[in-house]
mmCIF file of C-alpha atoms in Angstrom:
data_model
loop_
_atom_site.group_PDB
_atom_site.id
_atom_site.type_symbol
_atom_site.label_atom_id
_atom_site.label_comp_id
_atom_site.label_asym_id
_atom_site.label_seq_id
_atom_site.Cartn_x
_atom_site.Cartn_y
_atom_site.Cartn_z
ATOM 1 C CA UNK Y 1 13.407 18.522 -11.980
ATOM 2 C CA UNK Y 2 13.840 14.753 -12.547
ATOM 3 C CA UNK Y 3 10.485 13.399 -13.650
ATOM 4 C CA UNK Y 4 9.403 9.676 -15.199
ATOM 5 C CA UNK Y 5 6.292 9.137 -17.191
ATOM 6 C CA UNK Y 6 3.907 6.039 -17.570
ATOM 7 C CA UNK Y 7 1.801 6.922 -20.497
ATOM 8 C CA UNK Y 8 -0.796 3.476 -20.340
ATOM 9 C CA UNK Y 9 -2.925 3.384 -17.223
ATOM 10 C CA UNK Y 10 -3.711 -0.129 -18.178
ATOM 11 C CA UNK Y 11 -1.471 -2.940 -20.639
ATOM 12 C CA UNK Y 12 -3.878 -6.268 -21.309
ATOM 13 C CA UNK Y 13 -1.839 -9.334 -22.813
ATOM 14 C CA UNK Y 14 -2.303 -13.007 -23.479
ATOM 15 C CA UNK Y 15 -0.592 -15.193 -21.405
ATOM 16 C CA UNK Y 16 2.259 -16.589 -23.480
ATOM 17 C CA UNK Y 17 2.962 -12.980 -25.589
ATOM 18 C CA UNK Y 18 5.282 -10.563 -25.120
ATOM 19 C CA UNK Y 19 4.504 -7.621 -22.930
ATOM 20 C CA UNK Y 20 5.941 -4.127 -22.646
ATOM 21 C CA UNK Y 21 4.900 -1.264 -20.352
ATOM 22 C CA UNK Y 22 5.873 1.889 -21.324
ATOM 23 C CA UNK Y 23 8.621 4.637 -19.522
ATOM 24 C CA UNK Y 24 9.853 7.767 -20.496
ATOM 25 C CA UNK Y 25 11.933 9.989 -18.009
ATOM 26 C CA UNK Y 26 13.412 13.816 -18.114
ATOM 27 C CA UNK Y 27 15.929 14.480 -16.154
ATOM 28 C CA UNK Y 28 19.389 16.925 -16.069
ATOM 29 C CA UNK Y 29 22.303 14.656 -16.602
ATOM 30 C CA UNK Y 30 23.081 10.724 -16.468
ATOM 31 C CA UNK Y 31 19.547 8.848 -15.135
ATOM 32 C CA UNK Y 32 19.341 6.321 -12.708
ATOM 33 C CA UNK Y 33 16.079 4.344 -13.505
ATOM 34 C CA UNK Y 34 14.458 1.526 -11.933
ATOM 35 C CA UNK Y 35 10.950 -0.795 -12.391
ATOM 36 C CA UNK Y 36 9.391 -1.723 -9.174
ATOM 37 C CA UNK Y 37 6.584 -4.025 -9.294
ATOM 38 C CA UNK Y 38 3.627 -3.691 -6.571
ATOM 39 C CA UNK Y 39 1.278 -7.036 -6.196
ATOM 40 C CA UNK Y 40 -2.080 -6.872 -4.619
ATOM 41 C CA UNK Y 41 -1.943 -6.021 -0.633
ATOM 42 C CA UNK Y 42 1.768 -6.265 -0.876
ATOM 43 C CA UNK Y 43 5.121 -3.906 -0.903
ATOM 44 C CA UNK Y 44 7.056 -2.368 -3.819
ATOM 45 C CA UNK Y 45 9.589 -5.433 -5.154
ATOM 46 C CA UNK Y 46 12.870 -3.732 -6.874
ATOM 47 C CA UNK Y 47 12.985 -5.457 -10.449
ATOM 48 C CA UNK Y 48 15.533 -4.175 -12.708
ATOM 49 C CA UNK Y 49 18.072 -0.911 -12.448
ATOM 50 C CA UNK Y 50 19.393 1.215 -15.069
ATOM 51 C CA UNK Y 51 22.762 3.025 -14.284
ATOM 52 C CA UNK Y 52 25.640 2.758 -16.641
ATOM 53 C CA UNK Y 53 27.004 0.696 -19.264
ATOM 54 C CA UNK Y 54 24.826 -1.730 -20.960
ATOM 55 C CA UNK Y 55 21.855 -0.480 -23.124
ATOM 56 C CA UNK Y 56 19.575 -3.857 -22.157
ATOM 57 C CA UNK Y 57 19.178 -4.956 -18.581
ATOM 58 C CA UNK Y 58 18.088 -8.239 -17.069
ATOM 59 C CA UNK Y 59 16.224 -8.390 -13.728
ATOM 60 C CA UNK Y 60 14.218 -10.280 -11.651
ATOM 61 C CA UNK Y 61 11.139 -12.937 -12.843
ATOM 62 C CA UNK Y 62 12.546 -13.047 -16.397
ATOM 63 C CA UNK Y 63 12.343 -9.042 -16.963
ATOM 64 C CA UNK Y 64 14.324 -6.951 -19.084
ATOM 65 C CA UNK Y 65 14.043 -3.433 -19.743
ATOM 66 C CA UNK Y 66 15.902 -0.850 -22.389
ATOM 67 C CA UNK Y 67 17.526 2.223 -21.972
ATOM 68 C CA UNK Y 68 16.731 4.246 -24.771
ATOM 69 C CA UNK Y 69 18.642 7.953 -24.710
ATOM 70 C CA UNK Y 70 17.923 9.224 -27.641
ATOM 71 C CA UNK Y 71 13.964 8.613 -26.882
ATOM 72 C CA UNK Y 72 14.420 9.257 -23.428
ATOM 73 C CA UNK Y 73 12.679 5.793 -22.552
ATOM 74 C CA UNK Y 74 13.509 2.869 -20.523
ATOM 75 C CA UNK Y 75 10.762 0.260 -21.761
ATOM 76 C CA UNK Y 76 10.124 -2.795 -19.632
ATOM 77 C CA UNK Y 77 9.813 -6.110 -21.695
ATOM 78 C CA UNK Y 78 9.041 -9.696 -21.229
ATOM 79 C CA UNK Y 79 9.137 -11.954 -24.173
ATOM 80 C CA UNK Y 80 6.357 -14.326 -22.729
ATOM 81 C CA UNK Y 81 3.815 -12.827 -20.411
ATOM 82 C CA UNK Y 82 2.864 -14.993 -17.668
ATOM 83 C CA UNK Y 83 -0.606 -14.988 -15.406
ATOM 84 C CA UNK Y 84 1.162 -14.444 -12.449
ATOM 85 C CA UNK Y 85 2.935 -11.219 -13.967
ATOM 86 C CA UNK Y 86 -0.381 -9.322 -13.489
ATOM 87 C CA UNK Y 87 0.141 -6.555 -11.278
ATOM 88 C CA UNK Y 88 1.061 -2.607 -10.953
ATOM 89 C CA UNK Y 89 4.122 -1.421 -12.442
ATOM 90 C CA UNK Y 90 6.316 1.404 -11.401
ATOM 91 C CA UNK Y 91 8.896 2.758 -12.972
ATOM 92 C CA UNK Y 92 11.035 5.522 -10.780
ATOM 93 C CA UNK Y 93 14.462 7.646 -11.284
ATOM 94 C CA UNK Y 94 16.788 8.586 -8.363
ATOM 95 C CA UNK Y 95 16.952 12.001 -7.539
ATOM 96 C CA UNK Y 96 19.702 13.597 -5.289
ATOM 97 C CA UNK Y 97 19.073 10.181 -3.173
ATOM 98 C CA UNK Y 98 15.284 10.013 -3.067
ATOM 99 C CA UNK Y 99 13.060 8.115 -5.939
ATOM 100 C CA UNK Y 100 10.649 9.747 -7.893
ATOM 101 C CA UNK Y 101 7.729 7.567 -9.185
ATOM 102 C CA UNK Y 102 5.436 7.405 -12.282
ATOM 103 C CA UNK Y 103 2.303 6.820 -11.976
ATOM 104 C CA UNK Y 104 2.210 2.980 -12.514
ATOM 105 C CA UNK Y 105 1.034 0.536 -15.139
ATOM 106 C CA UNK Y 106 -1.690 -2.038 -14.400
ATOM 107 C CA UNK Y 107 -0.769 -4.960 -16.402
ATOM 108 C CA UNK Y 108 -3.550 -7.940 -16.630
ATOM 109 C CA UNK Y 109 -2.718 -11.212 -18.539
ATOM 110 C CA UNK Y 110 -5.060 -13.377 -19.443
ATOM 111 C CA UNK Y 111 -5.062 -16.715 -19.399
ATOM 112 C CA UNK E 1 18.752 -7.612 0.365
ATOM 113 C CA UNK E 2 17.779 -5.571 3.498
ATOM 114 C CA UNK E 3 14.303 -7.332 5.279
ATOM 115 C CA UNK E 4 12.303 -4.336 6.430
ATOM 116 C CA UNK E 5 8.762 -4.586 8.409
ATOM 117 C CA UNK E 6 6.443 -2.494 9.551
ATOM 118 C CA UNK E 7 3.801 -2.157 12.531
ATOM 119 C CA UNK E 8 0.882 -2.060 12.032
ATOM 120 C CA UNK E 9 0.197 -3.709 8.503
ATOM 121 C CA UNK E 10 -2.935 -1.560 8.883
ATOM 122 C CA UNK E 11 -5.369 0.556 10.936
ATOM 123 C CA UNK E 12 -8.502 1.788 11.290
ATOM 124 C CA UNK E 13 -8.875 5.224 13.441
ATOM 125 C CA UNK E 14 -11.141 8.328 13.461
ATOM 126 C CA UNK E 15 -10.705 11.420 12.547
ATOM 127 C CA UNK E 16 -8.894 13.422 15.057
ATOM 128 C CA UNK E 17 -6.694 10.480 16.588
ATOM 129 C CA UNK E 18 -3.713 10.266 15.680
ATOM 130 C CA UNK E 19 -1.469 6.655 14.101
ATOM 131 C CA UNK E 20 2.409 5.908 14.506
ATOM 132 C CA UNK E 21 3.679 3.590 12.092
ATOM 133 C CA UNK E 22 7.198 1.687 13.062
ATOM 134 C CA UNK E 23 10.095 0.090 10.415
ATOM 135 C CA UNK E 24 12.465 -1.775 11.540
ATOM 136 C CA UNK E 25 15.333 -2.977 9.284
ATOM 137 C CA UNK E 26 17.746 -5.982 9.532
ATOM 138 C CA UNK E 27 20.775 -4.119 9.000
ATOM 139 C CA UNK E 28 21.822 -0.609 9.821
ATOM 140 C CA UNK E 29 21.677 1.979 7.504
ATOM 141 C CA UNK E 30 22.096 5.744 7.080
ATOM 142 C CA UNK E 31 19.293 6.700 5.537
ATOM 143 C CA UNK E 32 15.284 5.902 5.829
ATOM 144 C CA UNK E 33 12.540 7.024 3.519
ATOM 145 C CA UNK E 34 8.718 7.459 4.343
ATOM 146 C CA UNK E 35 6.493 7.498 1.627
ATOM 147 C CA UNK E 36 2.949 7.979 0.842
ATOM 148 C CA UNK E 37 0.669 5.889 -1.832
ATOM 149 C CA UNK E 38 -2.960 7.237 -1.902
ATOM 150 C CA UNK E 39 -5.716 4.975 -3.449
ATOM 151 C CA UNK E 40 -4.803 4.383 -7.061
ATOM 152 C CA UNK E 41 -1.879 6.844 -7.052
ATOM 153 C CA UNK E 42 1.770 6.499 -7.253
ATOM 154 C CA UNK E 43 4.381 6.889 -4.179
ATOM 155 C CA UNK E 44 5.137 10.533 -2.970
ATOM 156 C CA UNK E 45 8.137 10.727 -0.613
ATOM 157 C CA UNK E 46 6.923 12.863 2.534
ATOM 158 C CA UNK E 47 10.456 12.316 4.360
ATOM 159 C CA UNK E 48 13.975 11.174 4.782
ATOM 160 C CA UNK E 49 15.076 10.405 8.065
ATOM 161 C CA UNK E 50 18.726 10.060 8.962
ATOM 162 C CA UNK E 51 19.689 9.180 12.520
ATOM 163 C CA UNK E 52 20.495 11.472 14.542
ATOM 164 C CA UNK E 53 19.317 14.780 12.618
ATOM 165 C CA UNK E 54 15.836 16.016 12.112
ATOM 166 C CA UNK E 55 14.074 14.559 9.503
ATOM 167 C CA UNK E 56 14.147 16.250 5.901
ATOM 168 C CA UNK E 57 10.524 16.568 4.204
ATOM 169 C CA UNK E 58 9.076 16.987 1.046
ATOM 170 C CA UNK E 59 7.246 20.341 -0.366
ATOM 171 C CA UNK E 60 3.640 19.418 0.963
ATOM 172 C CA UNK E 61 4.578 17.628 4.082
ATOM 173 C CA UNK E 62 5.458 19.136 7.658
ATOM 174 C CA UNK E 63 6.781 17.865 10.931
ATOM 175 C CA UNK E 64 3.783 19.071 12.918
ATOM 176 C CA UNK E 65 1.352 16.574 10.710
ATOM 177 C CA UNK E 66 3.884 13.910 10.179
ATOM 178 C CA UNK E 67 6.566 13.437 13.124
ATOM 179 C CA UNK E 68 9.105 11.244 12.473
ATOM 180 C CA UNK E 69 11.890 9.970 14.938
ATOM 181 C CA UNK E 70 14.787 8.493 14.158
ATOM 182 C CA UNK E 71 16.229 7.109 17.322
ATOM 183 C CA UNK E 72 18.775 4.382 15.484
ATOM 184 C CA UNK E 73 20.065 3.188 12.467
ATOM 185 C CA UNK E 74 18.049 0.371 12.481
ATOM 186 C CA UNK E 75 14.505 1.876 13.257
ATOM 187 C CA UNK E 76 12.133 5.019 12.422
ATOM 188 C CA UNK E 77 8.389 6.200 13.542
ATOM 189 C CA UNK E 78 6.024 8.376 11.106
ATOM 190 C CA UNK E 79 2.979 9.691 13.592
ATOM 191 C CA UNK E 80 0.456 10.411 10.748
ATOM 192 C CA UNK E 81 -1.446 13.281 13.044
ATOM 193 C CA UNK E 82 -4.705 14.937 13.628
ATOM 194 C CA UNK E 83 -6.316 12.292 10.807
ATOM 195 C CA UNK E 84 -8.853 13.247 8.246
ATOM 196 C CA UNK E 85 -10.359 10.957 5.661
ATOM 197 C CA UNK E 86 -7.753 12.469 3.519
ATOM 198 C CA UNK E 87 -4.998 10.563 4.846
ATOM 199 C CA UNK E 88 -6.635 7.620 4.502
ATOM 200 C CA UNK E 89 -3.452 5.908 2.324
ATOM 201 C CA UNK E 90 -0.524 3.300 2.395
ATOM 202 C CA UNK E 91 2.011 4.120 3.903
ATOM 203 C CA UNK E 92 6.014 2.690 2.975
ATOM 204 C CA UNK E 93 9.423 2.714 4.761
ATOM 205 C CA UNK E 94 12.468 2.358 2.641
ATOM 206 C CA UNK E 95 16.173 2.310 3.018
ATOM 207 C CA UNK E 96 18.951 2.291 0.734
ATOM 208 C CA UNK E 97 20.222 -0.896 -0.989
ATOM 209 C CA UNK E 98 23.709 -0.032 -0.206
ATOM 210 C CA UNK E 99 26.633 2.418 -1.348
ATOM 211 C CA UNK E 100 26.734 2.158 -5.048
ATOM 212 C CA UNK E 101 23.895 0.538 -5.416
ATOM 213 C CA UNK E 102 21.204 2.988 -5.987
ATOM 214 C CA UNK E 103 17.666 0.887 -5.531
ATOM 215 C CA UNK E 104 15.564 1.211 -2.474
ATOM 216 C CA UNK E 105 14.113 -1.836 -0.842
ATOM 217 C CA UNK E 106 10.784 -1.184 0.424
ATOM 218 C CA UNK E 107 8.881 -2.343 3.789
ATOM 219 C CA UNK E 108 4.982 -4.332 2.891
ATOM 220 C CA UNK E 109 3.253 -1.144 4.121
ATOM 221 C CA UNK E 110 0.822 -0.246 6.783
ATOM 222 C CA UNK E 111 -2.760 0.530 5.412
ATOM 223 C CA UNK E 112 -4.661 3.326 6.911
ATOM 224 C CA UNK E 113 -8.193 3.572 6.819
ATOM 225 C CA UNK E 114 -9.736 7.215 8.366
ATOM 226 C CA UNK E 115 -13.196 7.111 9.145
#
């Protein structure tokens, strides 16, 4: 079965560094991965996709993530972390048409 | 981008009652996911509803507790039945970017409080 994993319940970064929030998946052939980010009393927003070609992929708000294969990991980056960034972090993979979630990362920055 | 919303964004009923959730979608599409996000945990699909077919749920998740219709391909119900505390969650409609695309754009949520 097609599974993700989150492995920090919590990132903390200063406003102004880079931030990363950690993915690794398993799954049975090619993945399709995804980061959705979830702010406060709000819906999931669709931020970056991974599905062929590239290695590093842009999204939305200035967020990139990388496919890794051989570590099975598709990291999500930002090279300057911004206050308004804070907020829960999901990464998912597509499974025979249905998404299957980790279990999110809270990231805080700090001013 | 598909604009999905949902009625109510959230509810307070008692245990034993019984709370039908509506998403409607700007655009038709084929298929419509229901999923649930208890407090601090992640997003479990219960459902996918495609018009015109029963729904299709998840190991854990049954039509007689969670009913869902599917009358067009622009709109979808989830009845969250027979309410205990435990299903005190959010709860999200999603649909399909598009062929080819692969994401799924998600609906703000309705918010359901069982007392």
């Amino acid at each position: 079965a097609q599974s993700v994993a989150q492995p920090e319940d919590q990132v903390n970064v200063a406003e102004g560094n880079p931030l990363t929030v950690k993915c690794t998946y398993s799954v049975s052939g090619n993945p399709y991965l995804f980061w959705y980010v979830q702010y406060p009393n709000r819906g999931l927003q669709f931020l970056l996709k991974y599905i062929t070609g590239d290695n590093l992929v842009k999204g939305s708000y200035g967020f990139e993530a990388e496919f890794n294969k051989s570590q099975t990991s598709f990291h999500l980056k930002k090279p300057s972390a911004l206050v308004s960034d804070s907020a829960l972090y999901f990464c998912a993979v597509r499974d025979q048409g249905k998404l299957i979630f980790g279990q999110g990362t809270e990231l805080s920055v700090k001013p | 981008s598909a604009v999905i919303s949902q009625k109510p964004s959230r509810d307070i009923c008692q245990r034993g009652t019984s709370l039908t959730i509506q998403c409607q979608v700007d655009s038709q599409v084929t298929m419509m996911f229901w999923y649930r996000q208890q407090p601090g945990q992640s997003l479990t699909l219960i459902a996918t509803a495609n018009q015109g077919s029963e729904a299709t749920y998840e190991s854990g998740f049954v039509i007689d507790k969670f009913p869902i219709s599917r009358p067009n391909l622009t709109f979808s119900t989830l009845t969250v039945s027979n309410l205990s505390p435990e299903d005190s969650s959010i709860y999200l409609c999603s649909v399909d970017s598009g062929v080819s695309s692969y994401e799924q754009y998600f609906g703000p949520g309705t918010r359901l409080t069982v007392t």
